[in-house]
Amino acid sequence: MSRRSAPASGARALPAEIWVLVGAAFVIAIGFGLVAPVLPQFARSFGVGVAAASGIVSAFAAMRLLFAQVSGRLVQRLGERRVYIGGLLIVALSTGASALAQSYWQLLVLRSIGGIGSTMFTVSSLALVIRISPPEARGRVSGLWSTSFLVGSISGPLVGTAMAGLGLRAPFVIYAVALLIACAVVHLSLRNSSLAVPEAAGEMKLMSFRAALALPQYRAVLWSNFANGAAVFGVRMALVPLLVVEVLDQSIGMAGIALTAFAAGNVAVLFWSGGLSDRWGRKPFLVTGALICAVGTAGLGYSPNLAWLLGTSVVAGVGSGMLTPTQQAALADIIGPKTRGGPVLAAFQMSADLGTVVGPVAIGALAQQTSYGLALVVTGALLLVAGVWWLLVPETLQRNATVFEVVREPEADASADEVPATYRSIAAESDAEVPMTYRAAAVEFGEDDVRDHDPRKANHGNGSGDPSSVDAGGVVPRRCG
């Protein structure tokens, strides 16, 4: 029997819906990049200390953490598109209102409300991206999606630096407008999408949080995402702007340049690391990325001048660029295709948000009591543990996957014309139409897990006559090739 070879990773065109989400991520990131450099200083303008200013970042993440599971249930009930749009609108309105804040507490409340909307669109977009991504291109899609966000993050601080003369409130207004644009893009582009329609409940496997937590790879991805949230999204965003202004005695505009240097390191490796992980496996990029980011993060705290700060920012960005998309691809490997894993996705997001909540407050307090250097070394240690952890767990990508076709057993008296071709050469990424009763399925097992069925003995499962080798309902997994 002949076997049709799978196309190389990246050869197949990605669904249009992926590009819509990529474009929306870019628009969102530009606004986020505008706000991030000025947020701690805006909070400090109300006369509060370093820990309180860092708490603004933590408040946003705390609400994301608290409402993550609620967002997962909303996605199950309302669908990804509605939750995505609703979340963006909440963040847009709360961000616009933040520009009018007259006190620290008003800013704190408005950023907290924004955190609720943020977790809604984050969970829904991640669920949609994982569900519609071709299995053979998960790393490529994760890299593309993350790259679009980081290109926007690079553009945002640069634009913000050029507009520094407009004051600390203007970036919030611009960010709100960017979010409204993203709402329009997603709504108009996905409202008639058949691919984005949620799968019927009966066609989906379910993965519980308990089942995922039993896997060592899932425990590793939770920790590495926690460390990534603490170091990259928490401590870096809260302390680097303060380090630039208060230790190096530079302008707030230089804080934007420092964040841009990190993003530049990210984007330099982000796309190719995600794509190459589809070929070489996830672990090389997870381990190396975590260790490089740890070194760069620790080095930030001992910056004697701006040049050192920018250099270590680039190093940390390169490490994060290897880690972030590969984490998402590993999570997609763990959940698998045609599987609904809302609690699993929500917990993954919550791990990063927990790091973003705890990191700025704990590390900010440590910096205030000791030094920025020690605080950032402790932050780097979290990433060091993540790298070692990934080194010890099994690979998530099944590179020796075997494609199966699920076929229904023919009746004993069926004619030759009525017996299906049980050994069709249908690859996992094939677009060929297959009758519903003989739907092709890609089951990712290693070669040692494959039971070789003889097509000449189709009515006897594995040929032994043992009925236990035939699935309930007369459905037998047949090896394609």
CSV table of C-alpha atoms in Angstrom, one decimal:
chain,number,residue,atom,x,y,z
A,1,MET,CA,0.0,0.0,0.0
A,2,SER,CA,1.3,3.5,-0.8
A,3,ARG,CA,1.5,6.2,1.7
A,4,ARG,CA,1.2,9.9,1.0
A,5,SER,CA,3.9,11.8,2.7
A,6,ALA,CA,3.1,14.8,4.9
A,7,PRO,CA,4.2,18.2,3.7
A,8,ALA,CA,7.0,19.9,5.5
A,9,SER,CA,6.1,22.0,8.4
A,10,GLY,CA,5.2,25.5,7.2
A,11,ALA,CA,4.2,24.3,3.7
A,12,ARG,CA,0.5,24.5,4.4
A,13,ALA,CA,-1.2,27.8,4.3
A,14,LEU,CA,-2.5,28.9,7.7
A,15,PRO,CA,-6.3,29.5,8.2
A,16,ALA,CA,-7.4,33.1,7.6
A,17,GLU,CA,-8.6,33.3,11.2
A,18,ILE,CA,-5.1,32.9,12.4
A,19,TRP,CA,-4.1,36.0,10.5
A,20,VAL,CA,-7.0,37.9,11.9
A,21,LEU,CA,-5.9,37.1,15.5
A,22,VAL,CA,-2.3,38.0,14.5
A,23,GLY,CA,-3.4,41.4,13.3
A,24,ALA,CA,-5.5,42.1,16.3
A,25,ALA,CA,-2.6,41.1,18.6
A,26,PHE,CA,-0.4,43.6,16.8
A,27,VAL,CA,-3.0,46.4,17.3
A,28,ILE,CA,-3.4,45.6,21.0
A,29,ALA,CA,0.4,45.4,21.5
A,30,ILE,CA,1.0,48.9,20.1
A,31,GLY,CA,-1.3,50.4,22.7
A,32,PHE,CA,0.1,48.2,25.5
A,33,GLY,CA,3.6,49.3,24.5
A,34,LEU,CA,2.5,52.9,24.9
A,35,VAL,CA,1.2,52.5,28.4
A,36,ALA,CA,3.8,50.2,29.9
A,37,PRO,CA,6.7,52.6,30.2
A,38,VAL,CA,4.6,55.4,31.8
A,39,LEU,CA,2.4,53.4,34.1
A,40,PRO,CA,4.7,53.1,37.1
A,41,GLN,CA,5.7,56.8,36.8
A,42,PHE,CA,2.0,57.8,36.4
A,43,ALA,CA,1.2,55.9,39.7
A,44,ARG,CA,4.2,57.6,41.4
A,45,SER,CA,2.8,61.0,40.3
A,46,PHE,CA,0.1,60.5,43.0
A,47,GLY,CA,2.8,60.5,45.7
A,48,VAL,CA,3.1,56.8,46.4
A,49,GLY,CA,6.2,54.6,46.9
A,50,VAL,CA,7.9,52.0,44.7
A,51,ALA,CA,5.9,49.1,46.1
A,52,ALA,CA,2.6,50.9,45.6
A,53,ALA,CA,3.5,51.9,42.1
A,54,SER,CA,4.4,48.2,41.3
A,55,GLY,CA,1.1,47.3,42.9
A,56,ILE,CA,-0.7,48.9,39.9
A,57,VAL,CA,0.8,46.3,37.7
A,58,SER,CA,-0.1,43.6,40.2
A,59,ALA,CA,-3.7,44.8,40.5
A,60,PHE,CA,-4.3,44.3,36.8
A,61,ALA,CA,-2.8,40.8,36.9
A,62,ALA,CA,-4.7,39.9,40.2
A,63,MET,CA,-8.1,40.4,38.5
A,64,ARG,CA,-6.9,38.3,35.6
A,65,LEU,CA,-6.0,35.7,38.0
A,66,LEU,CA,-9.3,35.8,39.9
A,67,PHE,CA,-11.5,35.8,36.8
A,68,ALA,CA,-9.6,33.3,34.7
A,69,GLN,CA,-11.9,30.3,35.5
A,70,VAL,CA,-15.0,32.5,35.0
A,71,SER,CA,-13.7,33.5,31.6
A,72,GLY,CA,-13.1,29.8,30.7
A,73,ARG,CA,-16.8,29.1,31.5
A,74,LEU,CA,-17.9,32.1,29.5
A,75,VAL,CA,-16.0,30.8,26.5
A,76,GLN,CA,-17.7,27.4,26.9
A,77,ARG,CA,-21.2,29.0,27.1
A,78,LEU,CA,-20.9,32.0,24.7
A,79,GLY,CA,-18.1,31.1,22.4
A,80,GLU,CA,-14.6,32.6,21.8
A,81,ARG,CA,-15.7,35.5,19.6
A,82,ARG,CA,-18.2,37.0,21.9
A,83,VAL,CA,-16.0,36.7,25.0
A,84,TYR,CA,-13.0,38.1,23.0
A,85,ILE,CA,-15.0,41.2,21.9
A,86,GLY,CA,-16.5,41.8,25.3
A,87,GLY,CA,-13.1,41.6,27.0
A,88,LEU,CA,-11.5,44.1,24.6
A,89,LEU,CA,-14.4,46.5,25.1
A,90,ILE,CA,-14.0,46.3,28.9
A,91,VAL,CA,-10.3,47.0,28.7
A,92,ALA,CA,-10.8,49.8,26.2
A,93,LEU,CA,-13.3,51.7,28.4
A,94,SER,CA,-11.3,51.2,31.6
A,95,THR,CA,-8.1,52.3,29.9
A,96,GLY,CA,-9.7,55.4,28.5
A,97,ALA,CA,-11.1,56.2,32.0
A,98,SER,CA,-7.7,55.8,33.5
A,99,ALA,CA,-6.5,58.8,31.6
A,100,LEU,CA,-9.0,60.8,33.7
A,101,ALA,CA,-7.9,59.3,37.1
A,102,GLN,CA,-7.5,62.0,39.8
A,103,SER,CA,-6.0,59.7,42.5
A,104,TYR,CA,-3.9,56.6,43.0
A,105,TRP,CA,-7.0,54.7,44.2
A,106,GLN,CA,-9.0,55.6,41.1
A,107,LEU,CA,-6.2,54.4,38.9
A,108,LEU,CA,-6.0,51.2,40.9
A,109,VAL,CA,-9.7,50.4,40.5
A,110,LEU,CA,-9.8,51.2,36.8
A,111,ARG,CA,-6.7,49.0,36.1
A,112,SER,CA,-8.4,46.2,38.1
A,113,ILE,CA,-11.5,46.4,36.0
A,114,GLY,CA,-9.3,46.3,32.9
A,115,GLY,CA,-7.8,43.1,34.3
A,116,ILE,CA,-11.2,41.4,34.1
A,117,GLY,CA,-11.6,42.2,30.4
A,118,SER,CA,-8.0,41.2,29.7
A,119,THR,CA,-8.5,37.7,31.0
A,120,MET,CA,-11.6,37.4,28.9
A,121,PHE,CA,-9.9,38.1,25.6
A,122,THR,CA,-6.7,36.3,26.6
A,123,VAL,CA,-8.4,33.0,27.4
A,124,SER,CA,-10.7,33.2,24.4
A,125,SER,CA,-8.0,34.0,21.9
A,126,LEU,CA,-5.7,31.3,23.3
A,127,ALA,CA,-8.5,28.7,23.1
A,128,LEU,CA,-9.3,29.7,19.5
A,129,VAL,CA,-5.7,29.7,18.3
A,130,ILE,CA,-5.0,26.3,19.8
A,131,ARG,CA,-8.2,24.9,18.3
A,132,ILE,CA,-7.8,26.1,14.7
A,133,SER,CA,-4.0,25.7,14.5
A,134,PRO,CA,-2.9,22.8,12.2
A,135,PRO,CA,-1.2,20.2,14.5
A,136,GLU,CA,2.0,20.2,12.4
A,137,ALA,CA,2.4,24.0,12.7
A,138,ARG,CA,1.6,24.7,16.4
A,139,GLY,CA,5.1,26.1,17.0
A,140,ARG,CA,4.9,28.2,13.9
A,141,VAL,CA,1.6,29.7,14.8
A,142,SER,CA,2.6,30.4,18.4
A,143,GLY,CA,5.8,32.1,17.1
A,144,LEU,CA,3.8,34.2,14.5
A,145,TRP,CA,1.2,35.2,17.1
A,146,SER,CA,3.8,36.1,19.7
A,147,THR,CA,5.9,37.9,17.0
A,148,SER,CA,3.0,40.2,16.0
A,149,PHE,CA,2.4,41.1,19.6
A,150,LEU,CA,6.1,41.9,20.2
A,151,VAL,CA,6.5,43.9,16.9
A,152,GLY,CA,3.6,46.0,18.3
A,153,SER,CA,5.4,46.2,21.6
A,154,ILE,CA,8.5,47.5,19.9
A,155,SER,CA,6.5,50.1,18.0
A,156,GLY,CA,4.5,51.2,21.0
A,157,PRO,CA,7.4,52.4,23.3
A,158,LEU,CA,9.1,54.1,20.3
A,159,VAL,CA,5.9,56.0,19.5
A,160,GLY,CA,5.4,56.7,23.2
A,161,THR,CA,8.9,58.1,23.5
A,162,ALA,CA,8.3,60.4,20.6
A,163,MET,CA,5.1,61.6,22.2
A,164,ALA,CA,6.6,62.0,25.7
A,165,GLY,CA,5.8,65.7,25.5
A,166,LEU,CA,2.1,65.0,25.6
A,167,GLY,CA,2.3,63.9,29.2
A,168,LEU,CA,1.6,60.7,31.2
A,169,ARG,CA,-2.1,60.5,30.4
A,170,ALA,CA,-2.1,60.6,26.6
A,171,PRO,CA,-0.9,57.0,26.2
A,172,PHE,CA,-4.0,55.7,27.9
A,173,VAL,CA,-6.2,57.5,25.4
A,174,ILE,CA,-4.2,56.1,22.5
A,175,TYR,CA,-4.3,52.6,23.9
A,176,ALA,CA,-8.1,52.8,24.3
A,177,VAL,CA,-8.5,53.7,20.7
A,178,ALA,CA,-6.2,50.8,19.6
A,179,LEU,CA,-8.4,48.4,21.5
A,180,LEU,CA,-11.5,49.7,19.8
A,181,ILE,CA,-9.8,49.1,16.4
A,182,ALA,CA,-9.0,45.6,17.4
A,183,CYS,CA,-12.6,45.0,18.4
A,184,ALA,CA,-13.7,46.1,15.0
A,185,VAL,CA,-11.1,43.9,13.2
A,186,VAL,CA,-12.0,40.8,15.0
A,187,HIS,CA,-15.8,41.3,14.9
A,188,LEU,CA,-16.0,42.1,11.1
A,189,SER,CA,-13.5,39.3,10.1
A,190,LEU,CA,-14.8,36.4,12.3
A,191,ARG,CA,-18.5,36.9,12.5
A,192,ASN,CA,-19.2,34.6,9.5
A,193,SER,CA,-16.3,32.2,10.0
A,194,SER,CA,-17.3,28.6,10.0
A,195,LEU,CA,-13.9,27.6,11.4
A,196,ALA,CA,-14.3,29.8,14.5
A,197,VAL,CA,-17.7,28.3,15.3
A,198,PRO,CA,-17.4,26.2,18.5
A,199,GLU,CA,-17.3,22.4,18.0
A,200,ALA,CA,-20.4,20.5,19.0
A,201,ALA,CA,-20.1,19.1,22.6
A,202,GLY,CA,-20.4,15.5,21.4
A,203,GLU,CA,-17.5,15.9,19.0
A,204,MET,CA,-15.0,17.1,21.6
A,205,LYS,CA,-12.9,15.2,24.1
A,206,LEU,CA,-12.6,16.8,27.5
A,207,MET,CA,-9.4,17.3,29.5
A,208,SER,CA,-9.8,18.2,33.1
A,209,PHE,CA,-7.3,20.1,35.1
A,210,ARG,CA,-6.6,17.0,37.3
A,211,ALA,CA,-5.9,14.9,34.3
A,212,ALA,CA,-3.4,17.5,32.9
A,213,LEU,CA,-1.8,18.0,36.3
A,214,ALA,CA,-0.9,14.3,36.4
A,215,LEU,CA,1.4,15.0,33.4
A,216,PRO,CA,5.0,16.1,34.3
A,217,GLN,CA,5.1,18.3,31.2
A,218,TYR,CA,2.0,20.2,32.3
A,219,ARG,CA,3.5,20.8,35.8
A,220,ALA,CA,6.7,22.1,34.1
A,221,VAL,CA,4.7,24.4,31.8
A,222,LEU,CA,2.8,25.8,34.8
A,223,TRP,CA,6.1,26.7,36.6
A,224,SER,CA,7.8,28.1,33.6
A,225,ASN,CA,4.8,30.3,32.8
A,226,PHE,CA,4.7,31.4,36.4
A,227,ALA,CA,8.4,32.4,36.2
A,228,ASN,CA,7.9,34.0,32.8
A,229,GLY,CA,5.0,36.0,34.2
A,230,ALA,CA,7.0,37.1,37.2
A,231,ALA,CA,10.1,38.1,35.4
A,232,VAL,CA,8.9,39.3,32.0
A,233,PHE,CA,5.4,40.7,32.5
A,234,GLY,CA,5.7,41.7,36.2
A,235,VAL,CA,9.1,42.6,37.5
A,236,ARG,CA,10.5,43.9,34.2
A,237,MET,CA,7.6,46.2,33.5
A,238,ALA,CA,7.5,47.5,37.1
A,239,LEU,CA,11.2,47.8,38.0
A,240,VAL,CA,13.1,48.6,34.8
A,241,PRO,CA,11.4,52.0,34.3
A,242,LEU,CA,12.2,52.9,37.9
A,243,LEU,CA,15.8,51.6,37.5
A,244,VAL,CA,16.3,53.8,34.5
A,245,VAL,CA,15.0,56.9,36.1
A,246,GLU,CA,16.0,56.5,39.8
A,247,VAL,CA,19.4,54.6,39.5
A,248,LEU,CA,20.8,55.6,36.1
A,249,ASP,CA,19.3,59.1,36.3
A,250,GLN,CA,17.9,58.9,32.8
A,251,SER,CA,14.6,60.3,31.4
A,252,ILE,CA,11.4,58.4,31.3
A,253,GLY,CA,11.8,58.2,27.5
A,254,MET,CA,14.9,56.0,28.0
A,255,ALA,CA,12.7,53.6,30.0
A,256,GLY,CA,10.8,53.1,26.8
A,257,ILE,CA,14.0,52.5,24.9
A,258,ALA,CA,15.0,49.8,27.5
A,259,LEU,CA,11.7,48.0,27.1
A,260,THR,CA,12.1,48.2,23.3
A,261,ALA,CA,15.6,46.6,23.5
A,262,PHE,CA,14.0,43.6,25.3
A,263,ALA,CA,11.3,43.4,22.7
A,264,ALA,CA,13.9,43.6,19.9
A,265,GLY,CA,15.7,40.6,21.3
A,266,ASN,CA,12.4,38.8,21.5
A,267,VAL,CA,11.4,39.4,17.9
A,268,ALA,CA,14.8,38.5,16.6
A,269,VAL,CA,14.3,34.8,17.6
A,270,LEU,CA,10.6,34.5,18.3
A,271,PHE,CA,9.3,33.4,14.9
A,272,TRP,CA,12.1,31.0,13.9
A,273,SER,CA,12.3,29.4,17.4
A,274,GLY,CA,8.6,28.5,17.3
A,275,GLY,CA,8.8,27.1,13.8
A,276,LEU,CA,12.0,25.1,14.5
A,277,SER,CA,10.4,23.6,17.6
A,278,ASP,CA,7.9,21.8,15.2
A,279,ARG,CA,11.0,20.0,13.7
A,280,TRP,CA,13.5,19.7,16.6
A,281,GLY,CA,11.2,19.4,19.5
A,282,ARG,CA,10.1,21.8,22.3
A,283,LYS,CA,12.7,21.0,25.0
A,284,PRO,CA,15.8,22.5,23.4
A,285,PHE,CA,14.1,25.9,23.1
A,286,LEU,CA,12.4,25.7,26.5
A,287,VAL,CA,15.6,24.8,28.4
A,288,THR,CA,17.9,27.2,26.5
A,289,GLY,CA,15.4,30.0,26.5
A,290,ALA,CA,14.7,29.9,30.2
A,291,LEU,CA,18.5,29.8,31.0
A,292,ILE,CA,19.4,32.7,28.7
A,293,CYS,CA,16.5,34.8,30.0
A,294,ALA,CA,17.6,34.1,33.6
A,295,VAL,CA,21.1,35.4,32.9
A,296,GLY,CA,19.8,38.5,31.1
A,297,THR,CA,17.3,39.3,33.9
A,298,ALA,CA,19.9,38.9,36.7
A,299,GLY,CA,22.4,41.1,34.8
A,300,LEU,CA,19.9,44.0,34.6
A,301,GLY,CA,20.2,44.7,38.3
A,302,TYR,CA,23.9,45.4,38.1
A,303,SER,CA,23.8,47.9,35.2
A,304,PRO,CA,26.5,50.6,35.7
A,305,ASN,CA,25.3,52.5,32.7
A,306,LEU,CA,22.6,52.7,30.0
A,307,ALA,CA,24.6,50.6,27.5
A,308,TRP,CA,24.9,47.6,29.9
A,309,LEU,CA,21.2,47.9,30.7
A,310,LEU,CA,20.3,47.8,27.0
A,311,GLY,CA,22.6,44.9,26.3
A,312,THR,CA,21.2,42.7,29.1
A,313,SER,CA,17.7,43.7,28.1
A,314,VAL,CA,18.4,42.3,24.6
A,315,VAL,CA,19.9,39.1,26.1
A,316,ALA,CA,16.8,38.6,28.3
A,317,GLY,CA,14.6,39.3,25.3
A,318,VAL,CA,16.3,36.6,23.2
A,319,GLY,CA,15.8,34.0,26.0
A,320,SER,CA,12.2,35.0,26.4
A,321,GLY,CA,11.7,34.8,22.6
A,322,MET,CA,12.8,31.2,22.7
A,323,LEU,CA,10.7,30.3,25.7
A,324,THR,CA,7.3,32.0,25.1
A,325,PRO,CA,6.1,30.5,21.8
A,326,THR,CA,7.5,27.1,22.6
A,327,GLN,CA,5.6,27.1,25.9
A,328,GLN,CA,2.3,27.7,24.0
A,329,ALA,CA,3.1,25.0,21.5
A,330,ALA,CA,3.9,22.6,24.3
A,331,LEU,CA,0.6,23.4,25.9
A,332,ALA,CA,-1.2,22.7,22.6
A,333,ASP,CA,0.7,19.3,22.4
A,334,ILE,CA,-0.5,18.4,25.9
A,335,ILE,CA,-4.1,19.2,25.2
A,336,GLY,CA,-4.1,17.8,21.7
A,337,PRO,CA,-6.5,18.3,18.7
A,338,LYS,CA,-10.3,18.1,19.0
A,339,THR,CA,-10.0,18.5,22.8
A,340,ARG,CA,-11.7,21.0,25.0
A,341,GLY,CA,-9.4,22.0,27.8
A,342,GLY,CA,-10.9,25.2,29.3
A,343,PRO,CA,-9.7,24.5,32.9
A,344,VAL,CA,-6.3,23.5,31.6
A,345,LEU,CA,-5.9,26.8,29.6
A,346,ALA,CA,-7.3,28.9,32.4
A,347,ALA,CA,-4.8,27.4,34.9
A,348,PHE,CA,-2.0,28.0,32.4
A,349,GLN,CA,-2.9,31.7,32.2
A,350,MET,CA,-3.4,31.9,35.9
A,351,SER,CA,0.1,30.7,36.5
A,352,ALA,CA,1.5,33.6,34.6
A,353,ASP,CA,-0.9,36.0,36.2
A,354,LEU,CA,0.1,34.7,39.7
A,355,GLY,CA,3.7,35.5,38.8
A,356,THR,CA,2.7,38.9,37.6
A,357,VAL,CA,0.8,39.6,40.8
A,358,VAL,CA,3.4,38.3,43.3
A,359,GLY,CA,6.5,39.3,41.4
A,360,PRO,CA,6.3,43.1,41.3
A,361,VAL,CA,5.1,43.4,44.9
A,362,ALA,CA,7.6,40.9,46.4
A,363,ILE,CA,10.5,41.8,44.2
A,364,GLY,CA,9.7,45.5,44.5
A,365,ALA,CA,9.7,45.3,48.3
A,366,LEU,CA,13.0,43.4,48.1
A,367,ALA,CA,14.5,46.1,45.9
A,368,GLN,CA,13.3,48.8,48.3
A,369,GLN,CA,14.8,47.0,51.3
A,370,THR,CA,18.0,45.9,49.7
A,371,SER,CA,19.0,46.7,46.1
A,372,TYR,CA,17.8,46.3,42.5
A,373,GLY,CA,20.7,44.0,41.9
A,374,LEU,CA,19.7,41.4,44.5
A,375,ALA,CA,16.0,41.7,43.5
A,376,LEU,CA,16.7,40.9,39.9
A,377,VAL,CA,19.0,38.0,40.7
A,378,VAL,CA,16.2,36.4,42.7
A,379,THR,CA,13.9,36.9,39.7
A,380,GLY,CA,16.5,35.3,37.4
A,381,ALA,CA,16.6,32.3,39.7
A,382,LEU,CA,12.9,31.6,39.0
A,383,LEU,CA,13.8,31.2,35.3
A,384,LEU,CA,16.8,29.0,36.2
A,385,VAL,CA,14.5,26.6,38.0
A,386,ALA,CA,12.2,26.5,35.0
A,387,GLY,CA,15.1,25.6,32.6
A,388,VAL,CA,16.3,22.8,34.9
A,389,TRP,CA,12.7,21.5,35.3
A,390,TRP,CA,12.1,21.3,31.5
A,391,LEU,CA,15.5,19.4,31.2
A,392,LEU,CA,14.1,16.6,33.4
A,393,VAL,CA,10.6,16.0,31.9
A,394,PRO,CA,9.7,14.1,28.6
A,395,GLU,CA,9.4,15.9,25.3
A,396,THR,CA,5.8,17.0,24.5
A,397,LEU,CA,6.1,16.9,20.7
A,398,GLN,CA,5.5,13.4,19.2
A,399,ARG,CA,7.8,13.6,16.2
A,400,ASN,CA,7.2,10.0,15.3
A,401,ALA,CA,3.4,10.4,15.2
A,402,THR,CA,1.5,7.8,13.2
A,403,VAL,CA,-1.6,8.8,11.3
A,404,PHE,CA,-4.7,6.6,11.8
A,405,GLU,CA,-7.9,6.3,10.0
A,406,VAL,CA,-10.9,5.5,12.2
A,407,VAL,CA,-13.2,3.2,10.2
A,408,ARG,CA,-16.5,1.5,11.0
A,409,GLU,CA,-16.5,-2.3,10.6
A,410,PRO,CA,-18.5,-3.4,7.5
A,411,GLU,CA,-21.4,-5.8,7.9
A,412,ALA,CA,-20.6,-9.4,7.5
A,413,ASP,CA,-22.6,-9.7,4.3
A,414,ALA,CA,-21.3,-6.5,2.8
A,415,SER,CA,-20.4,-6.6,-0.9
A,416,ALA,CA,-16.9,-5.6,-2.0
A,417,ASP,CA,-18.1,-2.2,-3.1
A,418,GLU,CA,-19.5,-1.5,0.3
A,419,VAL,CA,-16.2,-2.2,2.2
A,420,PRO,CA,-14.3,1.0,2.8
A,421,ALA,CA,-10.6,1.4,1.9
A,422,THR,CA,-9.3,0.9,5.4
A,423,TYR,CA,-5.8,1.8,4.5
A,424,ARG,CA,-6.4,5.2,2.8
A,425,SER,CA,-3.3,7.4,2.7
A,426,ILE,CA,-4.7,10.4,4.5
A,427,ALA,CA,-2.2,12.5,6.4
A,428,ALA,CA,-3.1,14.5,9.5
A,429,GLU,CA,-3.0,17.7,7.6
A,430,SER,CA,-5.0,16.5,4.5
A,431,ASP,CA,-7.8,18.7,3.3
A,432,ALA,CA,-9.5,15.7,1.5
A,433,GLU,CA,-13.1,15.3,2.2
A,434,VAL,CA,-13.9,12.0,4.0
A,435,PRO,CA,-17.5,10.6,4.6
A,436,MET,CA,-18.6,11.2,8.1
A,437,THR,CA,-18.8,7.5,8.9
A,438,TYR,CA,-15.2,7.0,7.8
A,439,ARG,CA,-13.7,10.3,9.2
A,440,ALA,CA,-10.0,10.5,9.2
A,441,ALA,CA,-8.4,11.1,12.5
A,442,ALA,CA,-4.8,11.9,13.5
A,443,VAL,CA,-3.8,10.1,16.7
A,444,GLU,CA,-0.4,11.1,18.0
A,445,PHE,CA,1.2,7.9,19.3
A,446,GLY,CA,4.8,6.8,19.2
A,447,GLU,CA,5.7,3.8,17.2
A,448,ASP,CA,5.9,1.6,20.3
A,449,ASP,CA,2.2,2.3,20.9
A,450,VAL,CA,1.0,1.2,17.5
A,451,ARG,CA,-1.0,-2.0,17.1
A,452,ASP,CA,-0.6,-3.1,13.5
A,453,HIS,CA,-3.9,-4.2,12.1
A,454,ASP,CA,-4.1,-6.5,9.1
A,455,PRO,CA,-6.6,-5.1,6.6
A,456,ARG,CA,-7.4,-8.6,5.5
A,457,LYS,CA,-8.7,-9.4,8.9
A,458,ALA,CA,-10.9,-6.3,9.4
A,459,ASN,CA,-13.7,-8.1,11.1
A,460,HIS,CA,-11.4,-9.5,13.8
A,461,GLY,CA,-9.8,-6.4,15.2
A,462,ASN,CA,-6.1,-7.2,15.5
A,463,GLY,CA,-6.5,-10.5,13.7
A,464,SER,CA,-6.5,-12.6,16.8
A,465,GLY,CA,-10.2,-13.0,17.0
A,466,ASP,CA,-10.2,-11.1,20.3
A,467,PRO,CA,-13.3,-8.8,20.3
A,468,SER,CA,-11.6,-6.6,22.8
A,469,SER,CA,-9.4,-5.3,20.0
A,470,VAL,CA,-12.4,-3.8,18.3
A,471,ASP,CA,-13.7,-0.5,19.8
A,472,ALA,CA,-17.3,-0.1,20.9
A,473,GLY,CA,-19.6,0.4,18.0
A,474,GLY,CA,-17.4,-1.7,15.7
A,475,VAL,CA,-14.9,1.1,15.2
A,476,VAL,CA,-11.3,0.0,14.7
A,477,PRO,CA,-8.3,2.2,14.5
A,478,ARG,CA,-6.4,1.4,11.3
A,479,ARG,CA,-2.8,2.3,10.6
A,480,CYS,CA,-2.4,4.5,7.4
A,481,GLY,CA,0.7,3.3,5.8
